[in-house]
Amino acid sequence: GAKVMMSRVQKGMIAGVAATVAVSLLEIPNLFLNWFDPFQGVIATMIGMPGNMAVGWAIHAFSGVFILGPLFGLMCPRLPTDTPETKGIVFAVGAWVVMMGAILMLGDYRTFSAAAGFGTIGWLLITHAVFGIVLGNVYARLVTREKRQAAHFMGGATAH
């Protein structure tokens, strides 16, 4: 039977899983070494449940896989820059800017403790950039793999 093509949204979700895992791995040393306010704690504080890390992790994972991933899949062709990784960075940093705006408009000014302020904002920017790189990279690999399979399936040489 013909191979079913994955939608851009599905590819985005898979890339979102990979990117969320990558960023979560970055957060683990932060949780133990307490360099910055953990992103999950920032989220929990934003929604009025400070200290509820489980809720923070759940929202973080949900938004990475079900919001940012699919959104990237849909927006990828229209994003500026040439490589999937830089598109991912543009996208993720854009998401970060939106989030910062949301925190400033809706959040409590205490969302970022004074000590952590700029460090935390920088850390969030770095983790979002990593999220974007992984997101773009995995998404592009899925697209490439599908093109290869499609070409193979058509039983012929790829037209490049």
Coordinates of N, CA and C in Angstrom, one line a residue:
G1 N 0.8 -1.2 0.0 CA 0.0 0.0 0.0 C 0.9 1.3 0.0
A2 N 0.3 2.3 -0.4 CA 1.0 3.6 -0.5 C 1.4 4.1 0.9
K3 N 2.5 4.7 1.1 CA 2.9 5.1 2.4 C 2.2 6.4 2.7
V4 N 1.6 6.5 3.9 CA 0.9 7.7 4.3 C 1.9 8.8 4.7
M5 N 1.8 9.9 4.1 CA 2.7 11.1 4.4 C 2.3 11.6 5.8
M6 N 3.3 12.0 6.6 CA 3.0 12.6 7.8 C 2.7 14.1 7.6
S7 N 1.7 14.6 8.3 CA 1.4 16.0 8.1 C 2.5 16.9 8.7
R8 N 2.5 18.1 8.4 CA 3.5 19.1 9.0 C 3.3 19.2 10.5
V9 N 2.0 19.1 10.9 CA 1.6 19.2 12.3 C 2.2 17.9 13.0
Q10 N 2.1 16.8 12.4 CA 2.6 15.5 13.1 C 4.1 15.6 13.2
K11 N 4.8 16.1 12.1 CA 6.2 16.2 12.1 C 6.6 17.2 13.2
G12 N 5.9 18.3 13.3 CA 6.1 19.3 14.3 C 6.0 18.8 15.7
M13 N 5.0 17.9 15.9 CA 4.8 17.3 17.2 C 5.9 16.4 17.6
I14 N 6.4 15.6 16.6 CA 7.5 14.7 16.9 C 8.8 15.6 17.2
A15 N 9.0 16.6 16.4 CA 10.1 17.5 16.7 C 10.0 18.2 18.0
G16 N 8.7 18.5 18.4 CA 8.4 19.2 19.6 C 8.8 18.3 20.8
V17 N 8.5 17.0 20.7 CA 8.9 16.0 21.7 C 10.4 16.0 21.9
A18 N 11.1 15.9 20.8 CA 12.6 15.9 20.9 C 13.1 17.2 21.5
A19 N 12.6 18.3 21.1 CA 13.1 19.6 21.6 C 12.7 19.8 23.0
T20 N 11.5 19.3 23.4 CA 11.1 19.4 24.9 C 12.0 18.5 25.7
V21 N 12.4 17.3 25.2 CA 13.3 16.5 26.0 C 14.7 17.1 26.1
A22 N 15.1 17.7 25.0 CA 16.5 18.3 25.0 C 16.5 19.5 26.0
V23 N 15.5 20.3 26.0 CA 15.4 21.4 27.0 C 15.3 20.9 28.4
S24 N 14.5 19.9 28.6 CA 14.3 19.3 29.9 C 15.6 18.8 30.5
L25 N 16.4 18.2 29.6 CA 17.8 17.7 30.0 C 18.6 18.9 30.5
L26 N 18.5 20.0 29.8 CA 19.2 21.2 30.2 C 18.8 21.7 31.6
E27 N 17.5 21.5 31.8 CA 16.9 22.0 33.1 C 17.3 21.2 34.3
I28 N 17.7 19.9 34.1 CA 18.0 19.0 35.2 C 19.1 19.5 36.0
P29 N 20.3 19.9 35.4 CA 21.4 20.4 36.3 C 20.9 21.7 37.0
N30 N 20.1 22.5 36.3 CA 19.6 23.8 36.9 C 18.8 23.5 38.1
L31 N 18.0 22.4 38.1 CA 17.2 22.1 39.2 C 18.0 21.8 40.4
F32 N 19.1 21.0 40.2 CA 20.0 20.6 41.3 C 21.0 21.7 41.7
L33 N 21.5 22.4 40.8 CA 22.5 23.5 41.1 C 21.9 24.8 41.3
N34 N 20.6 24.9 41.0 CA 19.8 26.1 41.2 C 20.5 27.4 40.7
W35 N 20.9 27.3 39.4 CA 21.5 28.5 38.8 C 20.5 29.6 38.6
F36 N 19.4 29.2 38.1 CA 18.3 30.2 37.7 C 17.0 29.7 38.1
D37 N 16.0 30.5 38.1 CA 14.6 30.1 38.4 C 14.3 29.1 37.3
P38 N 14.0 27.8 37.6 CA 13.7 26.9 36.6 C 12.4 27.3 35.8
F39 N 12.5 27.1 34.5 CA 11.4 27.5 33.6 C 10.1 27.0 34.1
Q40 N 10.1 25.7 34.6 CA 8.8 25.1 35.1 C 8.3 25.9 36.3
G41 N 9.2 26.4 37.1 CA 8.8 27.2 38.2 C 8.2 28.5 37.8
V42 N 8.8 29.1 36.8 CA 8.3 30.4 36.2 C 6.9 30.2 35.7
I43 N 6.7 29.1 34.9 CA 5.4 28.8 34.4 C 4.4 28.7 35.5
A44 N 4.7 27.9 36.6 CA 3.8 27.6 37.7 C 3.5 29.0 38.4
T45 N 4.4 29.8 38.5 CA 4.2 31.1 39.1 C 3.3 32.0 38.3
M46 N 3.5 31.9 36.9 CA 2.7 32.7 36.0 C 1.2 32.4 36.1
I47 N 0.9 31.1 36.3 CA -0.5 30.7 36.4 C -1.0 30.7 37.8
G48 N -0.2 31.3 38.7 CA -0.7 31.5 40.1 C -0.5 30.3 41.0
M49 N 0.4 29.4 40.6 CA 0.6 28.2 41.4 C 2.1 28.1 41.7
P50 N 2.7 29.1 42.4 CA 4.1 29.1 42.6 C 4.6 27.9 43.4
G51 N 5.7 27.3 43.0 CA 6.2 26.2 43.7 C 5.7 24.8 43.2
N52 N 4.6 24.9 42.4 CA 4.0 23.6 41.9 C 4.8 23.2 40.6
M53 N 5.9 22.5 40.8 CA 6.8 22.1 39.7 C 6.1 21.1 38.8
A54 N 5.3 20.2 39.3 CA 4.6 19.2 38.5 C 3.8 19.9 37.4
V55 N 3.0 20.9 37.9 CA 2.1 21.7 36.9 C 3.0 22.4 35.9
G56 N 4.1 23.0 36.4 CA 5.0 23.7 35.5 C 5.6 22.7 34.4
W57 N 6.0 21.5 34.9 CA 6.6 20.6 33.9 C 5.5 20.1 32.9
A58 N 4.3 19.9 33.4 CA 3.2 19.4 32.6 C 2.9 20.5 31.5
I59 N 2.8 21.7 31.9 CA 2.5 22.8 30.9 C 3.7 23.0 29.9
H60 N 4.9 22.9 30.5 CA 6.1 23.0 29.6 C 6.1 21.9 28.5
A61 N 5.8 20.6 29.0 CA 5.8 19.5 28.0 C 4.6 19.7 27.0
F62 N 3.5 20.0 27.6 CA 2.3 20.1 26.7 C 2.5 21.2 25.6
S63 N 3.0 22.4 26.1 CA 3.2 23.5 25.1 C 4.2 23.1 24.1
G64 N 5.3 22.5 24.5 CA 6.4 22.1 23.5 C 5.9 21.1 22.5
V65 N 5.1 20.1 22.9 CA 4.6 19.1 22.0 C 3.4 19.5 21.2
F66 N 2.4 20.1 21.9 CA 1.1 20.3 21.3 C 0.9 21.7 20.8
I67 N 1.7 22.7 21.2 CA 1.5 24.0 20.7 C 2.7 24.5 19.9
L68 N 3.9 24.5 20.4 CA 5.1 25.0 19.7 C 5.5 24.1 18.5
G69 N 5.5 22.8 18.8 CA 5.8 21.8 17.7 C 5.0 22.0 16.5
P70 N 3.6 21.8 16.6 CA 2.7 21.9 15.5 C 2.8 23.3 14.8
L71 N 2.9 24.3 15.6 CA 2.9 25.7 15.1 C 4.1 25.9 14.3
F72 N 5.3 25.3 14.7 CA 6.5 25.4 13.9 C 6.3 24.7 12.6
G73 N 5.7 23.5 12.6 CA 5.4 22.7 11.4 C 4.6 23.5 10.4
L74 N 3.6 24.3 10.9 CA 2.8 25.1 10.0 C 3.5 26.3 9.5
M75 N 4.3 26.9 10.4 CA 5.0 28.2 10.0 C 6.3 28.0 9.3
C76 N 6.9 26.8 9.4 CA 8.3 26.6 8.9 C 8.6 27.2 7.5
P77 N 7.7 26.9 6.5 CA 8.0 27.4 5.2 C 8.0 28.9 5.1
R78 N 7.3 29.6 6.0 CA 7.2 31.1 6.0 C 8.2 31.8 6.9
L79 N 9.0 31.0 7.7 CA 9.9 31.6 8.6 C 11.1 32.1 7.9
P80 N 11.7 33.3 8.3 CA 12.9 33.8 7.6 C 14.1 32.9 7.9
T81 N 15.2 33.1 7.3 CA 16.5 32.4 7.3 C 16.4 31.1 6.5
D82 N 17.6 30.5 6.3 CA 17.7 29.4 5.3 C 17.7 28.0 5.9
T83 N 18.4 27.9 7.1 CA 18.5 26.5 7.6 C 17.4 26.2 8.6
P84 N 17.0 24.9 8.7 CA 15.9 24.6 9.6 C 16.3 25.0 11.1
E85 N 17.6 24.9 11.4 CA 18.0 25.2 12.8 C 17.8 26.7 13.0
T86 N 18.2 27.6 12.1 CA 18.0 29.0 12.3 C 16.5 29.3 12.3
K87 N 15.7 28.7 11.4 CA 14.2 28.9 11.5 C 13.7 28.5 12.8
G88 N 14.2 27.4 13.4 CA 13.8 27.0 14.7 C 14.2 28.0 15.8
I89 N 15.4 28.6 15.7 CA 15.8 29.6 16.6 C 14.9 30.8 16.5
V90 N 14.6 31.3 15.3 CA 13.7 32.4 15.0 C 12.4 32.2 15.7
F91 N 11.9 31.0 15.4 CA 10.6 30.6 15.9 C 10.5 30.5 17.5
A92 N 11.5 29.8 18.0 CA 11.6 29.6 19.5 C 11.8 31.0 20.2
V93 N 12.7 31.8 19.7 CA 13.0 33.1 20.3 C 11.7 34.0 20.2
G94 N 11.0 33.8 19.0 CA 9.7 34.5 18.9 C 8.8 34.1 20.0
A95 N 8.7 32.8 20.2 CA 7.8 32.2 21.3 C 8.3 32.8 22.6
W96 N 9.6 32.9 22.8 CA 10.1 33.4 24.1 C 9.7 34.9 24.3
V97 N 9.8 35.7 23.2 CA 9.4 37.1 23.3 C 7.9 37.2 23.6
V98 N 7.1 36.3 23.0 CA 5.7 36.3 23.3 C 5.4 36.0 24.8
M99 N 6.2 35.0 25.3 CA 6.1 34.5 26.6 C 6.5 35.7 27.6
M100 N 7.6 36.3 27.3 CA 8.1 37.4 28.1 C 7.0 38.5 28.2
G101 N 6.4 38.8 27.0 CA 5.4 39.8 26.9 C 4.2 39.4 27.8
A102 N 3.8 38.1 27.7 CA 2.7 37.6 28.5 C 3.0 37.7 30.0
I103 N 4.3 37.4 30.4 CA 4.6 37.5 31.8 C 4.6 39.0 32.3
L104 N 5.1 39.9 31.4 CA 5.1 41.3 31.8 C 3.7 41.9 31.8
M105 N 2.8 41.4 30.9 CA 1.4 41.9 30.9 C 0.5 41.2 32.0
L106 N 0.6 39.9 32.0 CA -0.3 39.1 32.9 C 0.3 38.7 34.2
G107 N 1.6 38.5 34.1 CA 2.3 37.9 35.3 C 2.5 38.9 36.4
D108 N 2.9 38.3 37.5 CA 3.3 39.1 38.7 C 4.7 39.6 38.4
Y109 N 5.0 40.8 38.8 CA 6.3 41.3 38.6 C 7.3 40.5 39.5
R110 N 6.8 39.7 40.4 CA 7.7 38.9 41.2 C 8.0 37.5 40.5
T111 N 7.4 37.3 39.3 CA 7.7 36.1 38.6 C 9.2 35.8 38.6
F112 N 9.9 36.8 38.3 CA 11.4 36.6 38.3 C 11.9 37.3 39.6
S113 N 12.5 36.4 40.5 CA 13.0 37.0 41.7 C 14.2 37.9 41.3
A114 N 14.4 38.9 42.1 CA 15.4 39.9 41.8 C 16.8 39.3 41.5
A115 N 17.2 38.3 42.4 CA 18.5 37.7 42.3 C 18.6 37.0 40.9
A116 N 17.5 36.4 40.5 CA 17.6 35.6 39.3 C 17.3 36.4 38.0
G117 N 16.6 37.5 38.2 CA 16.1 38.3 37.0 C 16.8 38.1 35.7
F118 N 17.9 38.8 35.5 CA 18.5 38.8 34.2 C 19.1 37.4 33.8
G119 N 19.7 36.7 34.9 CA 20.2 35.4 34.7 C 19.1 34.4 34.1
T120 N 18.0 34.5 34.8 CA 16.8 33.7 34.4 C 16.4 34.0 33.0
I121 N 16.3 35.3 32.7 CA 15.8 35.7 31.3 C 16.8 35.2 30.3
G122 N 18.1 35.3 30.6 CA 19.1 34.8 29.7 C 19.1 33.3 29.6
W123 N 18.9 32.6 30.7 CA 18.8 31.1 30.7 C 17.6 30.7 29.8
L124 N 16.5 31.4 30.0 CA 15.3 31.0 29.2 C 15.5 31.3 27.7
L125 N 16.3 32.3 27.4 CA 16.6 32.6 26.0 C 17.5 31.5 25.5
I126 N 18.5 31.1 26.2 CA 19.4 30.0 25.8 C 18.6 28.7 25.6
T127 N 17.8 28.3 26.6 CA 17.0 27.1 26.5 C 16.0 27.2 25.3
H128 N 15.4 28.3 25.1 CA 14.5 28.4 23.9 C 15.3 28.3 22.6
A129 N 16.5 28.9 22.5 CA 17.3 28.7 21.3 C 17.7 27.2 21.1
V130 N 18.0 26.5 22.2 CA 18.3 25.1 22.1 C 17.0 24.4 21.6
F131 N 15.9 24.7 22.2 CA 14.6 24.1 21.8 C 14.4 24.3 20.3
G132 N 14.7 25.5 19.8 CA 14.5 25.9 18.4 C 15.5 25.1 17.5
I133 N 16.7 24.9 17.9 CA 17.7 24.2 17.1 C 17.3 22.8 16.9
V134 N 16.9 22.1 18.1 CA 16.5 20.7 18.0 C 15.2 20.6 17.2
L135 N 14.3 21.5 17.5 CA 13.0 21.5 16.8 C 13.2 21.5 15.3
G136 N 14.0 22.5 14.8 CA 14.2 22.7 13.4 C 15.0 21.5 12.8
N137 N 16.0 21.0 13.5 CA 16.8 19.9 13.1 C 16.0 18.6 12.9
V138 N 15.2 18.3 13.9 CA 14.4 17.1 13.9 C 13.3 17.2 12.8
Y139 N 12.7 18.3 12.7 CA 11.7 18.6 11.7 C 12.2 18.4 10.3
A140 N 13.4 19.0 10.1 CA 14.0 18.9 8.7 C 14.4 17.4 8.4
R141 N 14.9 16.7 9.4 CA 15.2 15.3 9.2 C 14.0 14.5 8.8
L142 N 12.9 14.7 9.5 CA 11.6 14.0 9.1 C 11.2 14.4 7.7
V143 N 11.3 15.6 7.3 CA 11.0 16.0 5.9 C 11.9 15.3 4.9
T144 N 13.2 15.4 5.2 CA 14.2 14.7 4.3 C 13.9 13.3 4.2
R145 N 13.7 12.6 5.3 CA 13.5 11.2 5.3 C 12.3 10.8 4.5
E146 N 11.2 11.6 4.6 CA 10.0 11.4 3.9 C 10.2 11.6 2.4
K147 N 11.0 12.6 2.0 CA 11.3 12.9 0.6 C 12.1 11.7 0.0
R148 N 13.0 11.2 0.8 CA 13.8 10.0 0.4 C 12.9 8.8 0.2
Q149 N 12.0 8.6 1.2 CA 11.1 7.4 1.1 C 10.2 7.6 -0.1
A150 N 9.7 8.8 -0.3 CA 8.8 9.0 -1.4 C 9.5 8.8 -2.8
A151 N 10.8 9.3 -2.9 CA 11.5 9.1 -4.1 C 11.8 7.6 -4.3
H152 N 12.1 6.9 -3.2 CA 12.4 5.5 -3.2 C 11.1 4.7 -3.7
F153 N 10.0 5.2 -3.1 CA 8.7 4.6 -3.3 C 8.3 4.7 -4.8
M154 N 8.6 5.9 -5.3 CA 8.3 6.1 -6.8 C 9.2 5.2 -7.6
G155 N 10.2 4.6 -7.0 CA 11.1 3.7 -7.7 C 12.0 4.4 -8.6
G156 N 12.7 5.4 -8.2 CA 13.6 6.1 -9.1 C 14.6 7.0 -8.4
A157 N 15.4 7.6 -9.2 CA 16.4 8.6 -8.7 C 15.7 9.8 -8.3
T158 N 16.3 10.4 -7.3 CA 15.7 11.7 -6.8 C 16.1 12.8 -7.8
A159 N 15.2 13.7 -8.0 CA 15.5 14.8 -9.0 C 16.0 16.0 -8.1
H160 N 17.3 16.1 -8.1 CA 17.8 17.2 -7.3 C 18.5 18.3 -8.2

